Short mmCIF file of C-alpha atoms in Angstrom, two decimals:
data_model
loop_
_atom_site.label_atom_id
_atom_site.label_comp_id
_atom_site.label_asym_id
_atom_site.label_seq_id
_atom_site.Cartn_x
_atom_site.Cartn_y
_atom_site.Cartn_z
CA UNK A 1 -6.99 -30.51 -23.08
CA UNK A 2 -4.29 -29.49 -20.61
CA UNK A 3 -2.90 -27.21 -23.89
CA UNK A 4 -6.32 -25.50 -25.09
CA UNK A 5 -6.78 -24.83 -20.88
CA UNK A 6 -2.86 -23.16 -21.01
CA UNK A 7 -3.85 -21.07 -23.99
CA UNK A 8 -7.02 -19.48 -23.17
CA UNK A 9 -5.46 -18.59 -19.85
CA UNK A 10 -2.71 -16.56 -21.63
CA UNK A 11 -5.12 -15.29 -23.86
CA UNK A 12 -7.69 -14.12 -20.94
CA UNK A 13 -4.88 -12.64 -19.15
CA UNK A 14 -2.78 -10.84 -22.09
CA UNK A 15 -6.65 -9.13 -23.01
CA UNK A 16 -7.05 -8.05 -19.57
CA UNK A 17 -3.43 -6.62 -18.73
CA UNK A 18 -3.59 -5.10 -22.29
CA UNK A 19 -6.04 -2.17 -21.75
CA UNK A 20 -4.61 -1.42 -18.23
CA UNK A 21 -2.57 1.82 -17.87
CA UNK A 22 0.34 2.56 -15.89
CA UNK A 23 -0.23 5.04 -13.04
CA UNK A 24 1.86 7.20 -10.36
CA UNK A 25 2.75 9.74 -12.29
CA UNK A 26 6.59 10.43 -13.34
CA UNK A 27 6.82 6.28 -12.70
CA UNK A 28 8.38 3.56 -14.52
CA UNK A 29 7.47 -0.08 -13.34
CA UNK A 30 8.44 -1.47 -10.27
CA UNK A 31 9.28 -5.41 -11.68
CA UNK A 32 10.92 -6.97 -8.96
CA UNK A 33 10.68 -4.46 -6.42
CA UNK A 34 8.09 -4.02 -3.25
CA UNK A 35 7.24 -7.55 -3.81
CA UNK A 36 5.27 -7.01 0.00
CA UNK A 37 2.77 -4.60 -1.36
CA UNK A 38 -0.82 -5.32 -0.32
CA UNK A 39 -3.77 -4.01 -2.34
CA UNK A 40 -7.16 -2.91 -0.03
CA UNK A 41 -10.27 -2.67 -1.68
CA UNK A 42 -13.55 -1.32 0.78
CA UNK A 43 -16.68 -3.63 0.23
CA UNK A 44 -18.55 -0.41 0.10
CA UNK A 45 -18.12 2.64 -2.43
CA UNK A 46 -15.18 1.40 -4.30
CA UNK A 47 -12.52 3.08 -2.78
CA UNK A 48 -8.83 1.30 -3.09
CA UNK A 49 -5.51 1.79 -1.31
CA UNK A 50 -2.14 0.61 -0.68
CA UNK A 51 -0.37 -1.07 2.05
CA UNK A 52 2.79 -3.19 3.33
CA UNK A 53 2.96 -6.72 4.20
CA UNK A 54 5.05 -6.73 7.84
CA UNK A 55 4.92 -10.22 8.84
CA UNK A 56 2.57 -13.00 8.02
CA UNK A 57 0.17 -11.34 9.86
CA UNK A 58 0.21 -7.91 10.06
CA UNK A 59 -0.41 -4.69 7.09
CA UNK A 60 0.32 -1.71 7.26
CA UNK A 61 -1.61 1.40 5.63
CA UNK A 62 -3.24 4.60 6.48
CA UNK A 63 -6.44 4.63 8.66
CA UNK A 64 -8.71 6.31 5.97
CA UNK A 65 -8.39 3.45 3.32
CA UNK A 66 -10.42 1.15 5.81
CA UNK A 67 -12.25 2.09 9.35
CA UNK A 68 -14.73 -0.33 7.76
CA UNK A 69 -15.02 -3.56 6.02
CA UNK A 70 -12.26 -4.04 3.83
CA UNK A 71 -10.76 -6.84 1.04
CA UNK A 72 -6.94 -7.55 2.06
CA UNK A 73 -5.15 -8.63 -1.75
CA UNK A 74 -1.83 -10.10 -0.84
CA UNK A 75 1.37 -10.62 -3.31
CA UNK A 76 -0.38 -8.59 -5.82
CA UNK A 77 3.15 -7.90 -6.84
CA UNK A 78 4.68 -10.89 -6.50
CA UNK A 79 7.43 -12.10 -8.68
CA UNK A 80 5.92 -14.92 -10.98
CA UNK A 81 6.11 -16.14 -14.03
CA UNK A 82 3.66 -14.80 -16.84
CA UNK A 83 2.10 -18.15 -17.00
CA UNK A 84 1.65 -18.11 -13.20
CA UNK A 85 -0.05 -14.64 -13.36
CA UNK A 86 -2.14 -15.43 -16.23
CA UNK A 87 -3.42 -19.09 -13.51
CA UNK A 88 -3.78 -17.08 -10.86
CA UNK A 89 -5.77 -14.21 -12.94
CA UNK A 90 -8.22 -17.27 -14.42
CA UNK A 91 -8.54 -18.70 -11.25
CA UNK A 92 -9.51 -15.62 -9.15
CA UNK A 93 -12.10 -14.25 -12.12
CA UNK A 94 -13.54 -17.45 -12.28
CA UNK A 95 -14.36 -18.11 -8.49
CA UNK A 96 -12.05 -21.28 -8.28
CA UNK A 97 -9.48 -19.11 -6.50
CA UNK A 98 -9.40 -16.85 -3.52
CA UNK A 99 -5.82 -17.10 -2.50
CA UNK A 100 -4.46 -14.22 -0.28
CA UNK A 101 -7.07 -12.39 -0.77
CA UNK A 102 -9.27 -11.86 2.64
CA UNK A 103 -12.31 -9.70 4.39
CA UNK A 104 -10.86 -7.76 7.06
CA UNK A 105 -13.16 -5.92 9.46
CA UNK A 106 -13.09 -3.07 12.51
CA UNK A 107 -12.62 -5.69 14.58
CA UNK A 108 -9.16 -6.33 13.44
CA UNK A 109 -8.49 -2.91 12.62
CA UNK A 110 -6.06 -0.48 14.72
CA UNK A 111 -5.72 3.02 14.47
CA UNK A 112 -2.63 4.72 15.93
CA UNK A 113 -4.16 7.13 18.83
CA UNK A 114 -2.62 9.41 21.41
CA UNK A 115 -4.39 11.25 24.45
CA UNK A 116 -6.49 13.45 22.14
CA UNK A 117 -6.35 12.52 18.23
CA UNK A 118 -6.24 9.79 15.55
CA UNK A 119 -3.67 9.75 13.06
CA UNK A 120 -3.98 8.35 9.30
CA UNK A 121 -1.89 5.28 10.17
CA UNK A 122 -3.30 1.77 10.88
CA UNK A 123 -2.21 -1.71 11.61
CA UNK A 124 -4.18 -4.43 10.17
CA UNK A 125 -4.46 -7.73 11.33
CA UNK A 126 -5.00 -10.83 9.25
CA UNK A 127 -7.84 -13.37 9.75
CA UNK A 128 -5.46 -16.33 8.65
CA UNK A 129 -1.40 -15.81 8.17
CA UNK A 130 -0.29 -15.44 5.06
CA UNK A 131 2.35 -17.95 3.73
CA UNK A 132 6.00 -17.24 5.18
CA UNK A 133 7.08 -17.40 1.96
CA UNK A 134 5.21 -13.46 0.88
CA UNK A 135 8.03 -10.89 0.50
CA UNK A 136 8.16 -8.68 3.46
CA UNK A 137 8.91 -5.04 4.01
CA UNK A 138 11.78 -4.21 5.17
CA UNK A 139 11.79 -2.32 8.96
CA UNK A 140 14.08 0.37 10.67
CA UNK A 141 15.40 -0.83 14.20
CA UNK A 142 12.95 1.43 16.49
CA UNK A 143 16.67 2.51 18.15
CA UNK A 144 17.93 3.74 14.79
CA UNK A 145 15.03 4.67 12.76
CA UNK A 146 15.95 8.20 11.22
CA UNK A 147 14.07 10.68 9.55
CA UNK A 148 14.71 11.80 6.21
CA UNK A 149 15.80 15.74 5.73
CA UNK A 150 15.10 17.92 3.75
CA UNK A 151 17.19 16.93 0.23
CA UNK A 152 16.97 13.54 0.59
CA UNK A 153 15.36 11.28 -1.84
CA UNK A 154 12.67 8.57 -0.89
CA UNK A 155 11.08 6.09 -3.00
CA UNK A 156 7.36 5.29 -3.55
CA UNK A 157 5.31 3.01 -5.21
CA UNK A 158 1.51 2.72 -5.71
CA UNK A 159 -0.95 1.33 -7.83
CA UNK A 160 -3.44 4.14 -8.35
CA UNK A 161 -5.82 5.94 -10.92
CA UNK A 162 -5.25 9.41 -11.90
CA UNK A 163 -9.05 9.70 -10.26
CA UNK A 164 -11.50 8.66 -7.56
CA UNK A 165 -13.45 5.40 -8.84
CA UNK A 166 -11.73 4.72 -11.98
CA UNK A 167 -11.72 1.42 -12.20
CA UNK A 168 -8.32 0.45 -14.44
CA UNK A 169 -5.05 -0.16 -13.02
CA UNK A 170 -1.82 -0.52 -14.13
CA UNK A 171 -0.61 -3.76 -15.25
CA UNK A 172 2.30 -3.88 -12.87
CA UNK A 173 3.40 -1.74 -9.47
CA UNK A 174 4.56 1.58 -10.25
CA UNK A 175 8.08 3.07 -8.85
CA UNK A 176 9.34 6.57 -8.55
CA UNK A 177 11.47 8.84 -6.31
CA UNK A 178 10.37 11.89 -4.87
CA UNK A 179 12.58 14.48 -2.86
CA UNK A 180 11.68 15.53 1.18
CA UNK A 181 10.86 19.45 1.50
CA UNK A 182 9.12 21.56 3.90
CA UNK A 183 5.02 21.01 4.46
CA UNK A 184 3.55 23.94 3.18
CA UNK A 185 0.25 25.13 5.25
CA UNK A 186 -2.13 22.96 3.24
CA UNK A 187 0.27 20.14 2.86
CA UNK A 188 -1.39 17.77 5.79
CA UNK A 189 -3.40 14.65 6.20
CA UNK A 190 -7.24 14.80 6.24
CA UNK A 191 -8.72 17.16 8.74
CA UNK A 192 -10.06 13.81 10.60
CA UNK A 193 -6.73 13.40 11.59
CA UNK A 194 -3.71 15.08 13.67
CA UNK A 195 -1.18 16.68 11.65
CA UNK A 196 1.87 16.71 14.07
CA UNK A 197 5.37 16.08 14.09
CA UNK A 198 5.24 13.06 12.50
CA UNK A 199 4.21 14.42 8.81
CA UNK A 200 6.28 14.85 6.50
CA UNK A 201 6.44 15.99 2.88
CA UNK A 202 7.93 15.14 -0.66
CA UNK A 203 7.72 17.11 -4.28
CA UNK A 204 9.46 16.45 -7.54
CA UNK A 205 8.70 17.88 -10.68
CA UNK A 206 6.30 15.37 -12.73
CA UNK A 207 5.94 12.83 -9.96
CA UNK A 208 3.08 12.77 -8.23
CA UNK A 209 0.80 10.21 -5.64
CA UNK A 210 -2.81 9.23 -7.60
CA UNK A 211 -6.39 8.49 -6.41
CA UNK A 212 -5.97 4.87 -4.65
CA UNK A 213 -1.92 5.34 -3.65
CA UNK A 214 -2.46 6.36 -0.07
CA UNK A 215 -1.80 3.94 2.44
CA UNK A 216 1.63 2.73 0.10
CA UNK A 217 5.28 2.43 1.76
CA UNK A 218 7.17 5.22 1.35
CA UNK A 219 11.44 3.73 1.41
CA UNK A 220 14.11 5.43 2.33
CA UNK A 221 17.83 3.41 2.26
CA UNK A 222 15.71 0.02 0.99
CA UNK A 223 13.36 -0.01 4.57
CA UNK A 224 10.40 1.21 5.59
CA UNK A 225 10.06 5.21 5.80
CA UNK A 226 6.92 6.20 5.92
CA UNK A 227 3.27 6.00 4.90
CA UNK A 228 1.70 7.89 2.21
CA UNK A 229 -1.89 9.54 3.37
CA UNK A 230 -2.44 12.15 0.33
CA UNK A 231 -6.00 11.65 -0.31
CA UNK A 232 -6.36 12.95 -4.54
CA UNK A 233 -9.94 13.12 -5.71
CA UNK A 234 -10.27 14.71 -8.53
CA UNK A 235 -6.42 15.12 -9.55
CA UNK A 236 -3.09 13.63 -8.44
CA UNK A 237 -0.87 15.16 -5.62
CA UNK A 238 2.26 16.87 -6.59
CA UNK A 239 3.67 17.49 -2.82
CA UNK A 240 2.88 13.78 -1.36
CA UNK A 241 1.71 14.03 2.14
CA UNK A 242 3.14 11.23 4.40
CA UNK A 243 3.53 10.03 7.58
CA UNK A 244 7.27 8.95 9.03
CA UNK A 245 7.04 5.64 10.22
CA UNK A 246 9.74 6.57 13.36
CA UNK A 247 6.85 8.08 15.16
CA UNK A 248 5.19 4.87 15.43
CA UNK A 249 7.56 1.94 16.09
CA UNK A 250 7.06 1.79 19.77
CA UNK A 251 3.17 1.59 18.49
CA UNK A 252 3.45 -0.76 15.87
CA UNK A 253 5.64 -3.22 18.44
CA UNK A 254 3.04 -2.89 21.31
CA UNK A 255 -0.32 -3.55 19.08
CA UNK A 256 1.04 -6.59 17.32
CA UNK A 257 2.48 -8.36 20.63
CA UNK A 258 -0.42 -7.62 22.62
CA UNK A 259 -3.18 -8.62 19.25
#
């Protein structure tokens, strides 16, 4: 019994990560890597997003992938065997599981805001910790934290489609490196938002940020850069829109101590 259950588990899973496609464009997969990365889902209208795992109970994405009630997905790329996956996929799709995955509302919800504006960057804060065992991102010091210039490669990662409410996604994190250049006049988060000194851009031929990436780390040296906020709809973004994550250490520090 214990084989037959083994089997159709494999079987399940290999059918369902076999008609998945691989997304970010210009990407290969990410295997190993960004092991912290958080999938967010909104209860309402479909729309899905990216984040980073800080601490056991903290994520980190931008503001417009939730301001509502969201589902958190933790260690959606974590290292595990096949056979693990393919339990964990059977168990989720069958109700027996929920593990890491949780509702997250307003309530538990912040928004970075100065005297006047919002920006597209939010911290998250988890109903229940997640294990201290979930891969972390890795953090600047706030004393040291430096900005990429212009030249400089970053990396990103995402799991997006190529549009607004498709529903696939690829069968593993994708990875790709993208190079920092000037913001061009359009090249700037939503109009909701402020657009200050803390954006910055990135554009490399054949690599570009999909429908459902925003909200995903953006590394620089192996830590924590930045946040991507491009917002795609109806195609992907060639220049990647971003926030640099320097801006907002002094932030980040105060909302999780005093929430």
């Amino acid at each position: 019994m214990k084989l037959c259950y083994s089997f159709l588990v494999l079987v399940l899973a290999g059918a369902a990560w076999g008609v998945l496609e691989k997304r970010i464009v210009g990407s290969k997969s990410c295997e190993k890597n960004r092991q912290y990365h958080v999938q967010i889902e909104a209860k309402q209208g479909g729309e899905t997003c990216g984040g980073s795992l800080l601490n056991a109970r903290w994520v980190i994405t931008a503001s417009h992938c939730a301001e509502r009630l969201v589902k958190v997905k933790l260690a959606v790329n974590e290292d595990k065997s096949w056979f693990s996956k393919g339990v964990s996929w059977f168990k989720t799709k069958t109700g027996l599981s929920k593990v890491n995955e949780q509702e997250i509302d307003q309530a538990h919800q912040f928004t970075f805001k100065d005297e006047e504006h919002s920006h597209d960057i939010m911290l998250i804060r988890l109903k229940k910790d997640a294990s201290p065992k979930l891969p972390t991102v890795r953090l600047p010091s706030a004393t040291d934290c430096q900005r990429p210039v212009v030249g400089q490669y970053v990396d990103i990662g995402g799991w997006g489609s190529k549009k607004a409410g498709e529903a696939k996604i690829p069968s593993s994190l994708m990875c790709a490196s993208t190079k920092i250049t000037e913001c061009g006049e359009n090249d700037k988060p939503d109009s909701k938002y402020h657009h200050g000194d803390s954006t910055m851009c990135a554009h490399e031929p054949a690599v570009e940020s999909c429908a459902g990436d925003a909200g995903s780390a953006v590394e620089y040296k192996g830590l924590l850069q930045g946040i991507i906020v491009s917002k795609p709809v109806d195609k992907c973004a060639n220049t990647i829109v971003m926030l640099d994550i320097c801006h907002y250490m002094e932030w980040m520090d105060k909302t999780m101590k005093e929430n």
